[in-house]
CSV table of C-alpha atoms and ligand atoms in Angstrom, one decimal:
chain,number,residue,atom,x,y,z
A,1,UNK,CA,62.4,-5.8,-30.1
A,2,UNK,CA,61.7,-7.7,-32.9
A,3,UNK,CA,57.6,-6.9,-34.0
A,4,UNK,CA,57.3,-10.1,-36.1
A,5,UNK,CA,58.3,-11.9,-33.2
A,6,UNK,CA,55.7,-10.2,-30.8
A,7,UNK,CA,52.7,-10.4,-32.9
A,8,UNK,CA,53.7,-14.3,-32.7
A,9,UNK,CA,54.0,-14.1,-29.1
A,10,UNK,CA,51.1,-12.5,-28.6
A,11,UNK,CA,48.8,-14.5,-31.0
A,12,UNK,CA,50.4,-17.5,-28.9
A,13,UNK,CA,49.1,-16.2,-25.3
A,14,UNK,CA,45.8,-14.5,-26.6
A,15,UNK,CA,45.2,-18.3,-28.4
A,16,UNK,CA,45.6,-20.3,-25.0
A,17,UNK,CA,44.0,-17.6,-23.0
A,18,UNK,CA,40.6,-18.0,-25.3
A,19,UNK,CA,40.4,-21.3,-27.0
A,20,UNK,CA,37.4,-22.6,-24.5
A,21,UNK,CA,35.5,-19.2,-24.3
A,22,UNK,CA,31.8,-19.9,-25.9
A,23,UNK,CA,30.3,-16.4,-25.1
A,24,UNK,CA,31.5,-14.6,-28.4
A,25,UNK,CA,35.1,-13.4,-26.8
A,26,UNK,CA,36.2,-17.0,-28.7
A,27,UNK,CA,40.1,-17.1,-30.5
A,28,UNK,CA,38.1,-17.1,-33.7
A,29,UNK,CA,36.3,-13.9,-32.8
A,30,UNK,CA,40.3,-12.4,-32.3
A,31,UNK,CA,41.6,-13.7,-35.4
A,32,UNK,CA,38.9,-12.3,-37.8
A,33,UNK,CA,38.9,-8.9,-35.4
A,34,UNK,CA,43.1,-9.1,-36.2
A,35,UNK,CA,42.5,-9.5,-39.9
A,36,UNK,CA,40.3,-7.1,-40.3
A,37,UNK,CA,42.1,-4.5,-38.7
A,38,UNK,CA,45.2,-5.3,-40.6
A,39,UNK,CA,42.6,-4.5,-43.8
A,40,UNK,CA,41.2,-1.3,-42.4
A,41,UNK,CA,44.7,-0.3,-41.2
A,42,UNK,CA,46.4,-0.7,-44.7
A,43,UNK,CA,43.2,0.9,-46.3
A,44,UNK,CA,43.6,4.2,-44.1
A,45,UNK,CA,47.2,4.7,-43.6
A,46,UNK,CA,47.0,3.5,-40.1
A,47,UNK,CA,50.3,1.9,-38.3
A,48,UNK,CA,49.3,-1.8,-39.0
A,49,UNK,CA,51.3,-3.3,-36.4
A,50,UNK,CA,50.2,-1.2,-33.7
A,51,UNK,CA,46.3,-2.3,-34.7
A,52,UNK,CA,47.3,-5.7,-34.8
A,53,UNK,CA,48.8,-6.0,-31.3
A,54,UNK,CA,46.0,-4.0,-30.4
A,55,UNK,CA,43.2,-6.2,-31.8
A,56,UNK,CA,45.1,-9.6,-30.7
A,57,UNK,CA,45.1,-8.5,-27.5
A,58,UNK,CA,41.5,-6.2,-26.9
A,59,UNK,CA,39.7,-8.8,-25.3
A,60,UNK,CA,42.2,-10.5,-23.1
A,61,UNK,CA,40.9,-7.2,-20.5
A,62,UNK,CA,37.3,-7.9,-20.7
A,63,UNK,CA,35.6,-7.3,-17.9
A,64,UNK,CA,33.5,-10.4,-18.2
A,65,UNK,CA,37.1,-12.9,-18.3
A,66,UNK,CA,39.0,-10.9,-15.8
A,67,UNK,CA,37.7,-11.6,-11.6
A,68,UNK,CA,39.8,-8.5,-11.1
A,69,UNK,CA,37.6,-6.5,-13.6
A,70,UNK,CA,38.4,-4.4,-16.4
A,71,UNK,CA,40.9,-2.9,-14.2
A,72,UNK,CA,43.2,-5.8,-13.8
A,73,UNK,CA,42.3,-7.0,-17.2
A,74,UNK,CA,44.7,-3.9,-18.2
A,75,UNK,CA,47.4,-4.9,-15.9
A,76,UNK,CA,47.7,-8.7,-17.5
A,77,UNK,CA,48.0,-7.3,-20.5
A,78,UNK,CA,50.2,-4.8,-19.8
A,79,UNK,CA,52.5,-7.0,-17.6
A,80,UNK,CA,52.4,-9.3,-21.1
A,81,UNK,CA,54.1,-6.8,-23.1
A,82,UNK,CA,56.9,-5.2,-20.4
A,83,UNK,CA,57.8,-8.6,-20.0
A,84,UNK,CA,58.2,-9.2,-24.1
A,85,UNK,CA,60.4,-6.2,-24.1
A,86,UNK,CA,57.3,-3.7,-25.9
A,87,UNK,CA,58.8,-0.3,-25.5
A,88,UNK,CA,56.5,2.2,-23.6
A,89,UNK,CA,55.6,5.2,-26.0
A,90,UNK,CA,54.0,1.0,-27.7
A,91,UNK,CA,52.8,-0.3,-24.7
A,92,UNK,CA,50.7,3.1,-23.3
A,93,UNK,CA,49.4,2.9,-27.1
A,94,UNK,CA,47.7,-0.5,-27.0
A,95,UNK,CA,46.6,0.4,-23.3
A,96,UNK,CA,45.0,3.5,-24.3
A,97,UNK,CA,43.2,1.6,-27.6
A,98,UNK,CA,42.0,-1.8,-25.5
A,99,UNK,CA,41.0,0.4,-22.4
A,100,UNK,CA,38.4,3.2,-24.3
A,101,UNK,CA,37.4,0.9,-27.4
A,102,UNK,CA,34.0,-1.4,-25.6
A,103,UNK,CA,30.6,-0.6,-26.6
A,104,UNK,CA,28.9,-1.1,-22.6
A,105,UNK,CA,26.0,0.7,-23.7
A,106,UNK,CA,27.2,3.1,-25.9
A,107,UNK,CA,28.3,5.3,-23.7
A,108,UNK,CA,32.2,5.7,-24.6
A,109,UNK,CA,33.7,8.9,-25.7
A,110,UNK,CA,35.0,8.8,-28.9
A,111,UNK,CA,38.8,7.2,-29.7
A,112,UNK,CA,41.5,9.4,-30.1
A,113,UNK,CA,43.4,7.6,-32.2
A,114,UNK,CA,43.6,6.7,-35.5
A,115,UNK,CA,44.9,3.0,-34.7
A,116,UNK,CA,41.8,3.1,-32.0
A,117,UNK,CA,39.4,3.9,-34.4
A,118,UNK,CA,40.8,1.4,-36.8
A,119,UNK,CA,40.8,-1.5,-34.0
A,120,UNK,CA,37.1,-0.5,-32.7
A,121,UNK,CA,35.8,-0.7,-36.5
A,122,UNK,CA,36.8,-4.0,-36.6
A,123,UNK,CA,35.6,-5.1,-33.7
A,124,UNK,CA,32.1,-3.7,-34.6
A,125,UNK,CA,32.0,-5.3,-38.2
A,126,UNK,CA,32.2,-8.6,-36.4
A,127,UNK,CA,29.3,-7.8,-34.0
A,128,UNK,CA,27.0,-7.7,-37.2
A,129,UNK,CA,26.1,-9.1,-40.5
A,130,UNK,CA,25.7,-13.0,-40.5
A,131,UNK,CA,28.8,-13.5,-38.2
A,132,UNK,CA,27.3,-11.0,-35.6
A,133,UNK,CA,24.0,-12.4,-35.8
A,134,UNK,CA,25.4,-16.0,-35.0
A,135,UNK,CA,27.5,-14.1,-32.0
A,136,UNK,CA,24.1,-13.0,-30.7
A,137,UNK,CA,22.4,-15.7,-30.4
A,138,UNK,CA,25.6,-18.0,-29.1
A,139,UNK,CA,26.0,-15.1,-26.3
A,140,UNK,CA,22.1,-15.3,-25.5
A,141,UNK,CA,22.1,-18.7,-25.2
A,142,UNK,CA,25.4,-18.7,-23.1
A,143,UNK,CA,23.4,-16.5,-20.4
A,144,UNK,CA,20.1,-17.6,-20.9
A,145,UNK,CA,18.2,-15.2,-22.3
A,146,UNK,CA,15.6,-16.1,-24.9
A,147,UNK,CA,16.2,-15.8,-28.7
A,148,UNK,CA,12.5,-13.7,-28.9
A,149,UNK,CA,9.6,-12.3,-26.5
A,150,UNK,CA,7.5,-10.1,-27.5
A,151,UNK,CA,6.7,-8.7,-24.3
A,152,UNK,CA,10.1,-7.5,-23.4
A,153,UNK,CA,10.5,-4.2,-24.9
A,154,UNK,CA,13.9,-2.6,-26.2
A,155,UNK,CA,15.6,-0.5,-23.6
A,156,UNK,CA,16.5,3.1,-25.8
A,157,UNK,CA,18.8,4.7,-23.3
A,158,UNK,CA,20.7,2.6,-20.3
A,159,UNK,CA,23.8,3.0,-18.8
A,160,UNK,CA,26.9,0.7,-18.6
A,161,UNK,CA,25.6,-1.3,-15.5
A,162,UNK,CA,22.1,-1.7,-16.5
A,163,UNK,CA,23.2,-2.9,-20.6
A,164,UNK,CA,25.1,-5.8,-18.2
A,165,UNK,CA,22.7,-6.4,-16.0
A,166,UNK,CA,19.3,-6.5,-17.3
A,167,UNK,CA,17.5,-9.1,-19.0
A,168,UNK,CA,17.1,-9.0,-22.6
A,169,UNK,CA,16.3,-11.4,-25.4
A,170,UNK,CA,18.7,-11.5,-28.4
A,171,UNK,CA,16.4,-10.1,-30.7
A,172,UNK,CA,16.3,-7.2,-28.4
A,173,UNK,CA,19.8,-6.9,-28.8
A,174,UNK,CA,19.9,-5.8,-32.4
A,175,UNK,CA,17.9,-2.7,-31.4
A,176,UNK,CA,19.5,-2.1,-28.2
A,177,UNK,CA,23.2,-2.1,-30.2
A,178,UNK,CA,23.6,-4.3,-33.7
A,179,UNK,CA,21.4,-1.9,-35.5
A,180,UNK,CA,23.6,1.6,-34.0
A,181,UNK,CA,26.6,0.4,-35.1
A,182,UNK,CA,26.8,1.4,-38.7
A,183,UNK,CA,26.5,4.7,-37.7
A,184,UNK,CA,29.2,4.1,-35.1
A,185,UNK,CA,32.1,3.1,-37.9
A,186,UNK,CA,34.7,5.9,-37.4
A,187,UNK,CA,36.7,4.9,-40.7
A,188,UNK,CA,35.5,5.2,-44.4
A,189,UNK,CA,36.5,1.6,-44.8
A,190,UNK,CA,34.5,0.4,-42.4
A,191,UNK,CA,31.7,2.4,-43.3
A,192,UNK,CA,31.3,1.0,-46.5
A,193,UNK,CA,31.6,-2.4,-45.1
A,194,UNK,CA,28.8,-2.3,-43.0
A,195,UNK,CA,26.7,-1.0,-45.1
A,196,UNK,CA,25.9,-4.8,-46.3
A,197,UNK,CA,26.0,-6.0,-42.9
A,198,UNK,CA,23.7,-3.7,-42.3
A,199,UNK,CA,20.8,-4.8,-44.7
A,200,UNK,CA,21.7,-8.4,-43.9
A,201,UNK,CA,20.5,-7.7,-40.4
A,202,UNK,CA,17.0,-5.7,-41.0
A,203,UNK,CA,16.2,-8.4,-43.5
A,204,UNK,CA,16.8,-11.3,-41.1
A,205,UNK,CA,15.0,-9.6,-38.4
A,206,UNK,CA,12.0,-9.4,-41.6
A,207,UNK,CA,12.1,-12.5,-42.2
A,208,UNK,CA,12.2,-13.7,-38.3
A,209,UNK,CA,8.3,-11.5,-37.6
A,210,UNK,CA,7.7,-13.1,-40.8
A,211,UNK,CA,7.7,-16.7,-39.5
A,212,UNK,CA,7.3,-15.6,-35.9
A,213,UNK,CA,3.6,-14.9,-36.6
A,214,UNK,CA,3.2,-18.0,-38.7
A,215,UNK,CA,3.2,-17.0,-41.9
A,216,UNK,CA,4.2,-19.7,-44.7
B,1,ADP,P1,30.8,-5.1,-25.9
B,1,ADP,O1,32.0,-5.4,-25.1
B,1,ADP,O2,31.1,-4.4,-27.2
B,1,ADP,O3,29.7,-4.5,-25.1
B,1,ADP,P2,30.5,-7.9,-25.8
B,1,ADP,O4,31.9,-8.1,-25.8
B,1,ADP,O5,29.8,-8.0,-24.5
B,1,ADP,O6,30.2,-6.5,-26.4
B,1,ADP,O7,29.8,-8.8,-26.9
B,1,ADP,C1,30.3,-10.0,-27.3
B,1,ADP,C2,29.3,-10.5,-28.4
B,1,ADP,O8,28.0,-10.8,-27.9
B,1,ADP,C3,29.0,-9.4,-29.5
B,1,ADP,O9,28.7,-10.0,-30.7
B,1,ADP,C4,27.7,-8.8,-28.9
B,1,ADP,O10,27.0,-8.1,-29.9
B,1,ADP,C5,27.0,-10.0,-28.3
B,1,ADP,N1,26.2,-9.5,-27.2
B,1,ADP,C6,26.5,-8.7,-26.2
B,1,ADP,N2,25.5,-8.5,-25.3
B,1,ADP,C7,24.5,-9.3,-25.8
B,1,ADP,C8,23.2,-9.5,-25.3
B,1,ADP,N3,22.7,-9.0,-24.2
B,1,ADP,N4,22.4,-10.4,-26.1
B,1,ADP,C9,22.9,-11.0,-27.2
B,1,ADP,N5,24.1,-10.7,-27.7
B,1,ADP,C10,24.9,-9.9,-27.0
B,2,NI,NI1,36.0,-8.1,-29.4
């Protein structure tokens, strides 16, 4: 099995499969997760090609693309790589990473890898700072929900159904999971790079009350 030739492969199917998806899961979203994690992996000593198939391919199982659910999400993706020939030590890998690594409320244990945590960093740097902030608002506009309303309060504790299923506004959202994730980041690396992403975000949301209440 040739691992050049897979990660071509793979960036081939994961391309076609979300070229047209506008709700944040789009083949832009993959390639800067893949390049990232390529970054954080070399940074930490991680296997690098093991967190690049790994972030190619993380949201080809999303629940929200898959009519199956989550559950035959998994089984595309692992039909994908027994058919290209991925050995299985490789294959229960990138399964184990993709399956444990969404945020659905927060309620996740933690990853038990080091190519895991490496994957889900780089996943969560692109849900914040200006990239993540345009993701918000595309995905709130995608399921109608309103950018702001000041009557619909934060929701502090939910579990995974309810973070799906109730309404919020994308302002709410920062609160609800932008603004946790720094102290999520399970690498150094990524640490450090969400510390700026970080202070981008609370001075956005500043500067939003700011003009929200009219202020010139
Ligand atoms: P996760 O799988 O980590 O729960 P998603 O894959 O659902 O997150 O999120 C895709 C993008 O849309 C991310 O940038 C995320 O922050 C954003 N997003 C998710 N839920 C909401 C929401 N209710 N309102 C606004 N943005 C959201
Ligand atoms: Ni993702």
């Amino acid at each position: 099995m040739d691992k050049n030739r897979l990660i071509e492969e793979a960036t081939a199917f994961v391309r076609s499969e979300l070229e047209n998806e506008a709700s944040g899961h789009d083949w832009w979203h993959i390639a800067r997760v893949t390049k990232m994690a390529k970054h954080i992996a070399e940074q930490e000593g991680a296997d690098v090609f093991i967190c690049e198939m790994a972030a190619l391919l993380h949201d080809i199982a999303d629940e929200k693309l898959n009519e199956g659910g989550e559950e035959a999400g998994l089984k595309r993706v692992k039909d994908w790589l027994e058919v290209h020939q991925a050995d299985n030590e490789m294959i229960n890998t990138i399964i184990e990473i993709i399956s444990t690594m969404s945020f659905k409320g927060g309620n996740h244990p933690p990853m038990t890898t080091l190519e895991g945590k490496v994957v889900q960093d780089a996943d969560r740097l692109d849900a914040i700072g200006a990239i993540g902030i345009a993701r918000t608002f595309a995905y709130a506009g995608a399921h109608g929900d309103l950018i702001y309303d000041p009557a619909i309060h934060p929701r502090e504790k939910m579990t995974k159904e309810e973070y799906r299923a109730v309404k919020t506004t994308a302002v709410n959202h920062f609160y609800e999971k932008l603004l946790k994730l720094k102290n999520l980041m399970n690498t150094d690396t990524a640490k450090e790079m969400a510390e700026a992403r970080h202070q981008l975000m609370e001075d956005f949301l500043q500067k939003f009350y700011h003009e929200w209440e009219g202020n010139l």
